[in-house]
GROMACS .gro file of C-alpha atoms in nm:
model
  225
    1UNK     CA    1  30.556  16.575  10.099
    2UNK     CA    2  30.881  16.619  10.332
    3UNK     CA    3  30.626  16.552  10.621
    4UNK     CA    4  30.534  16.232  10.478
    5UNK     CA    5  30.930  16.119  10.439
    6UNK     CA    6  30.892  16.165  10.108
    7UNK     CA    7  31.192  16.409   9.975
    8UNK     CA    8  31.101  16.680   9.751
    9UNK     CA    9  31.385  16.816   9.481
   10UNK     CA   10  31.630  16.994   9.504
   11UNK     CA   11  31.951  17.172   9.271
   12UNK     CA   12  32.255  16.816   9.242
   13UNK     CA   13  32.536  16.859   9.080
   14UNK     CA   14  32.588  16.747   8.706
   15UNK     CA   15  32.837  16.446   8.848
   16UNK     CA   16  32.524  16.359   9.048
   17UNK     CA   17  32.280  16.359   8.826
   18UNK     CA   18  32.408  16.182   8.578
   19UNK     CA   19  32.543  15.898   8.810
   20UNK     CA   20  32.142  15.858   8.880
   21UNK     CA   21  32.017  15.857   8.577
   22UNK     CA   22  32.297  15.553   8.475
   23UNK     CA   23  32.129  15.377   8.786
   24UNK     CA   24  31.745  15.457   8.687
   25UNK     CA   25  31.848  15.258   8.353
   26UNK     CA   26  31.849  14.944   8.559
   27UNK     CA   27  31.623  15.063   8.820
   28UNK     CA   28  31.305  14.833   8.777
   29UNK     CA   29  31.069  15.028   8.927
   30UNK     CA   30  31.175  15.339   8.703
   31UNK     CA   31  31.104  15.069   8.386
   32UNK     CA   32  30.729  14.897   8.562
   33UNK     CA   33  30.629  15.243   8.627
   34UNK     CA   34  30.675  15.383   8.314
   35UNK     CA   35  30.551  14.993   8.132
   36UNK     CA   36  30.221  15.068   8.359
   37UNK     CA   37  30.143  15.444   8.292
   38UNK     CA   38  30.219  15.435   7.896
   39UNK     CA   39  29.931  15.151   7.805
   40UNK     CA   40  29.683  15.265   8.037
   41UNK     CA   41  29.640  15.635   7.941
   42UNK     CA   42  29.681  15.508   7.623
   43UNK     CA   43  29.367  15.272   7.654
   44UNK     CA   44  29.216  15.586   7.755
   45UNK     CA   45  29.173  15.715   7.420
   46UNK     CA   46  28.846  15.478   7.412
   47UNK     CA   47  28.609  15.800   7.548
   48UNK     CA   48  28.729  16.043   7.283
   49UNK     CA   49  28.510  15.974   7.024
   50UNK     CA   50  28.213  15.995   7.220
   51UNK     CA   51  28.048  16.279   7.057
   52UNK     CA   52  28.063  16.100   6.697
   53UNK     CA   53  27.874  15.803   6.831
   54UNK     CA   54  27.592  16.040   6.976
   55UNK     CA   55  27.615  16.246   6.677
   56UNK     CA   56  27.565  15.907   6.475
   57UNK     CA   57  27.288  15.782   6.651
   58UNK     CA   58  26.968  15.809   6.470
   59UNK     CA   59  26.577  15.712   6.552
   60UNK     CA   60  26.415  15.375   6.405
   61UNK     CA   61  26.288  15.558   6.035
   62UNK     CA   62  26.750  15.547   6.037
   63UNK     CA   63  26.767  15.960   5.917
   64UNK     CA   64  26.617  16.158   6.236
   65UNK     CA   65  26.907  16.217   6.496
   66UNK     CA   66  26.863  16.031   6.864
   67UNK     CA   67  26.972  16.360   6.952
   68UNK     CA   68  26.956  16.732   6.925
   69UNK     CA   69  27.332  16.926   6.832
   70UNK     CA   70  27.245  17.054   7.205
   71UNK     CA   71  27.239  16.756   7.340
   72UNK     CA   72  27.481  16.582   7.144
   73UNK     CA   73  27.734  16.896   7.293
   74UNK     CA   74  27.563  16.828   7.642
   75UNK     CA   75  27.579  16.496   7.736
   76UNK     CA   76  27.948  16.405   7.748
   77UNK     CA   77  27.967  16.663   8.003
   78UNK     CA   78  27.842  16.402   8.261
   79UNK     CA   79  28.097  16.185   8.177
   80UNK     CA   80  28.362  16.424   8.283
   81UNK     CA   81  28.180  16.506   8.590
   82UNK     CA   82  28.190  16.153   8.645
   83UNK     CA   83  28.582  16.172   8.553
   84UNK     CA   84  28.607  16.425   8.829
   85UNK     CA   85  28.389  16.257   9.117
   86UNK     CA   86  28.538  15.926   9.050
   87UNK     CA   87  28.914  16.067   9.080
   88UNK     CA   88  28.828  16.269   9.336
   89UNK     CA   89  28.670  15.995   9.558
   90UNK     CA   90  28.898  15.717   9.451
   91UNK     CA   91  29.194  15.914   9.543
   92UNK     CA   92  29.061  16.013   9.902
   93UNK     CA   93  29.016  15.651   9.968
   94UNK     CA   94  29.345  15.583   9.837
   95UNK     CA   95  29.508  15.874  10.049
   96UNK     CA   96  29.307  15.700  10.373
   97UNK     CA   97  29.379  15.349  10.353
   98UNK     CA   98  29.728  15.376  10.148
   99UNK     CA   99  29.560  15.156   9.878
  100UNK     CA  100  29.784  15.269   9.610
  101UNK     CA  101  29.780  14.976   9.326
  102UNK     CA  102  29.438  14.838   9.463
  103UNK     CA  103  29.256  15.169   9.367
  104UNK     CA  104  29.484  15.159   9.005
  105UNK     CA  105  29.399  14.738   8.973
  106UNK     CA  106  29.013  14.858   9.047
  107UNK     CA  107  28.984  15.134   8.757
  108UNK     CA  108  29.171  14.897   8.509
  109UNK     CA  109  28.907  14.620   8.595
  110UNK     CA  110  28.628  14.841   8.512
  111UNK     CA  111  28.799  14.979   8.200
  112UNK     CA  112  28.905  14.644   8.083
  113UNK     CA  113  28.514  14.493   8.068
  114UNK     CA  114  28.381  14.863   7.939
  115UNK     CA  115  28.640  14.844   7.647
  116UNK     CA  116  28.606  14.448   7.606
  117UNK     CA  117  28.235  14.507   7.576
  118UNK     CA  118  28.292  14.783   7.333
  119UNK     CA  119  28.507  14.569   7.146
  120UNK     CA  120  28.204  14.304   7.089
  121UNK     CA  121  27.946  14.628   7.020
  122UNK     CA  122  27.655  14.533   7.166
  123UNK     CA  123  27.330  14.612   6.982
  124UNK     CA  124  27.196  14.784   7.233
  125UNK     CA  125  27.207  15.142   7.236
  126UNK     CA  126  27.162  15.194   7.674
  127UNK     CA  127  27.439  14.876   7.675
  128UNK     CA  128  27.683  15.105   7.494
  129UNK     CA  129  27.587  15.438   7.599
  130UNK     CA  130  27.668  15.269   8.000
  131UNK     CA  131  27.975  15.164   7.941
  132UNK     CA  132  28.060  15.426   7.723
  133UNK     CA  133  28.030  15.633   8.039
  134UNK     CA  134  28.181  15.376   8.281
  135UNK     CA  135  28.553  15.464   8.071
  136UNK     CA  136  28.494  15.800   8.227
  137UNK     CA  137  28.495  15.655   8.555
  138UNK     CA  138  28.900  15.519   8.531
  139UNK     CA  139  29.041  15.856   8.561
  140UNK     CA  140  29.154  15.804   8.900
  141UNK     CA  141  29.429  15.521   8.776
  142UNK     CA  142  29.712  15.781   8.706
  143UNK     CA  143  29.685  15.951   9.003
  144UNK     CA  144  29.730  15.683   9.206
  145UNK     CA  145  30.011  15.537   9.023
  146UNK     CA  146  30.195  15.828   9.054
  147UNK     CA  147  30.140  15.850   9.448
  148UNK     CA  148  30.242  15.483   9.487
  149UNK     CA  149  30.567  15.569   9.267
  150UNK     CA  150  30.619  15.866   9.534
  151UNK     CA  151  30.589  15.611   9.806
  152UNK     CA  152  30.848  15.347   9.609
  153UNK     CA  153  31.099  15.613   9.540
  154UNK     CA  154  31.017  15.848   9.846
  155UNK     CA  155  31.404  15.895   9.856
  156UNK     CA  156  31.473  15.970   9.499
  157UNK     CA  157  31.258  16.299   9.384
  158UNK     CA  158  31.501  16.305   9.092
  159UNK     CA  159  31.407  15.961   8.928
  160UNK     CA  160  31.064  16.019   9.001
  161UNK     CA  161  31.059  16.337   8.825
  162UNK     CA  162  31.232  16.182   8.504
  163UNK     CA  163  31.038  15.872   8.494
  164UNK     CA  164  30.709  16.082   8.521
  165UNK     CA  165  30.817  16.331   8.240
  166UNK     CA  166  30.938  16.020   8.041
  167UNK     CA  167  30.620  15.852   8.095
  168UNK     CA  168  30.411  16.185   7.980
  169UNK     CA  169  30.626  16.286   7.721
  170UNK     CA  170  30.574  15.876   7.532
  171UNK     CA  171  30.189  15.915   7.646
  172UNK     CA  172  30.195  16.241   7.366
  173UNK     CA  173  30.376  16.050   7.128
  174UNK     CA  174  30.144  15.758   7.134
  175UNK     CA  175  29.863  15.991   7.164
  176UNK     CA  176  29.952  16.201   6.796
  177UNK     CA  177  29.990  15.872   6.615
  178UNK     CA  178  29.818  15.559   6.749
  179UNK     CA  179  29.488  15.698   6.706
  180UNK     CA  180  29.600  15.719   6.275
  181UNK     CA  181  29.526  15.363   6.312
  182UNK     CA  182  29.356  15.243   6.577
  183UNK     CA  183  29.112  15.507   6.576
  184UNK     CA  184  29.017  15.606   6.189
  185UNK     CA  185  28.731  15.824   6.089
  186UNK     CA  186  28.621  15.579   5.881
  187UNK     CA  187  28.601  15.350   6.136
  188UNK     CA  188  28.331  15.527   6.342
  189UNK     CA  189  28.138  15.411   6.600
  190UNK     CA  190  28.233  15.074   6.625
  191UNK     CA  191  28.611  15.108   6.553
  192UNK     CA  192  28.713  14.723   6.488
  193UNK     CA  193  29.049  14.781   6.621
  194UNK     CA  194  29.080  15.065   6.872
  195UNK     CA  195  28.851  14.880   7.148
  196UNK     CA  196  29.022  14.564   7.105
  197UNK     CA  197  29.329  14.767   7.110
  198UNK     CA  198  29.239  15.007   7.466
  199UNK     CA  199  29.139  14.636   7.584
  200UNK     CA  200  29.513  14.502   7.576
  201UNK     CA  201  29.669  14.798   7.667
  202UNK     CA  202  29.443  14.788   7.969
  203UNK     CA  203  29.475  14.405   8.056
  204UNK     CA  204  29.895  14.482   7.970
  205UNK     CA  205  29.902  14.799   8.225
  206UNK     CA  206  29.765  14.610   8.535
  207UNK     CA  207  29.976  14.310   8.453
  208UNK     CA  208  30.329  14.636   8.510
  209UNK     CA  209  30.058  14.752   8.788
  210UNK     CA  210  30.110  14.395   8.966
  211UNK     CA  211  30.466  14.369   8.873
  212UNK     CA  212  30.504  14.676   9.017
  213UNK     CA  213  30.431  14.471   9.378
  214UNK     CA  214  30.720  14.236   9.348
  215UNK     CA  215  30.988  14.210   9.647
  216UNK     CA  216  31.245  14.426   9.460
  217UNK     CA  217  30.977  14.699   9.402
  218UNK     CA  218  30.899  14.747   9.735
  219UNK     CA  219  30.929  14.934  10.006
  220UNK     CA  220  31.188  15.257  10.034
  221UNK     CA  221  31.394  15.217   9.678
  222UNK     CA  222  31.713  15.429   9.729
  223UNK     CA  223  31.929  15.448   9.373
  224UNK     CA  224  32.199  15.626   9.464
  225UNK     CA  225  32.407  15.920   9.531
   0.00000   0.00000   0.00000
């Protein structure tokens, strides 16, 4: 990272550290980044429940399974190879052409129409199944983020180590208690408010995502010593 101008962390002082973390508290890009992260991987609770809606999914006579336990088991695996390709590829291109909130703006696009067309549950089964495994597809949005926030605070490893663990640590707490609601049992497959729900925190994530690009926001932010 140091060969990149981007400085890496290293042991401050207690005066030091908590003069930065005062400054962080009005720091916007500390507050956009963390407004951008939380919603998104949030919204990314829309794949979990994958697995019930193949389990669920039954031939035209309504009580023979689509699918075997076997396959049931099986076929979410390609939508995490698909997690992996997509990050992996979206990244590189975002690493070669420095295209840090265009790759981040492109995976909340896709998962915004996959969730809003969850959301109206389609009645047909390939519709759903497609963008079912188009969510899988998004992964690369965090990673990206968090590269861009290197590049905004490329002076202040500090911040960006609080507002990432910040960021993870409300992710967790939305993540043991959101889905008591917003993604009930009973609810399953078509879950009447979770994919409305991923939908908004999607459209609300690129809207920090943008914000993310105005003047203040850019270039070298330097907080303070």
């Amino acid at each position: 990272m140091a060969d990149h101008g981007t400085e890496t962390a290293k042991m401050i002082d207690r005066k030091k550290l908590v003069v930065k973390l005062r400054k962080m508290v009005i720091n916007p890009v500390c507050w956009l980044f963390i407004l951008a992260y939380l919603p998104y991987a949030w919204s990314q609770r829309a794949n979990s429940y994958f697995l019930l809606y193949l389990k669920g999914l039954t031939r035209a006579d309504g009580h023979t399974p689509l699918f075997s336990t076997y396959k049931v088991n099986l076929i979410p695996l390609g939508g995490y190879g698909l997690s992996v390709v997509s990050s992996i590829g979206l990244n590189a291109i975002s690493d070669w052409k420095g295209w840090r909130w265009q790759v981040s703006i492109f995976a909340v696009a896709i998962q915004t129409l996959s969730c809003a067309v969850l959301s109206a549950w389609p009645s047909s089964t390939p519709t759903i199944l497609t963008f079912y495994f188009l969510t899988f597809t998004t992964a690369a949005w965090g990673y990206s983020l968090v590269a861009w926030l290197a590049e905004l605070l490329r002076r202040e490893p500090e911040a960006r180590s609080v507002a990432v663990g910040v960021a993870v640590t409300l992710v967790y707490a939305g993540h043991a208690t959101i889905p008591l609601r917003a993604w009930r049992t009973s609810d399953a497959p078509r879950y009447p408010l979770g994919f409305p729900l991923a939908t908004a925190f999607a459209v609300a994530s690129g809207a920090f995502v943008l914000a993310l690009r105005c003047p203040p926001c850019q270039g070298s932010v330097h907080i303070g010593r």
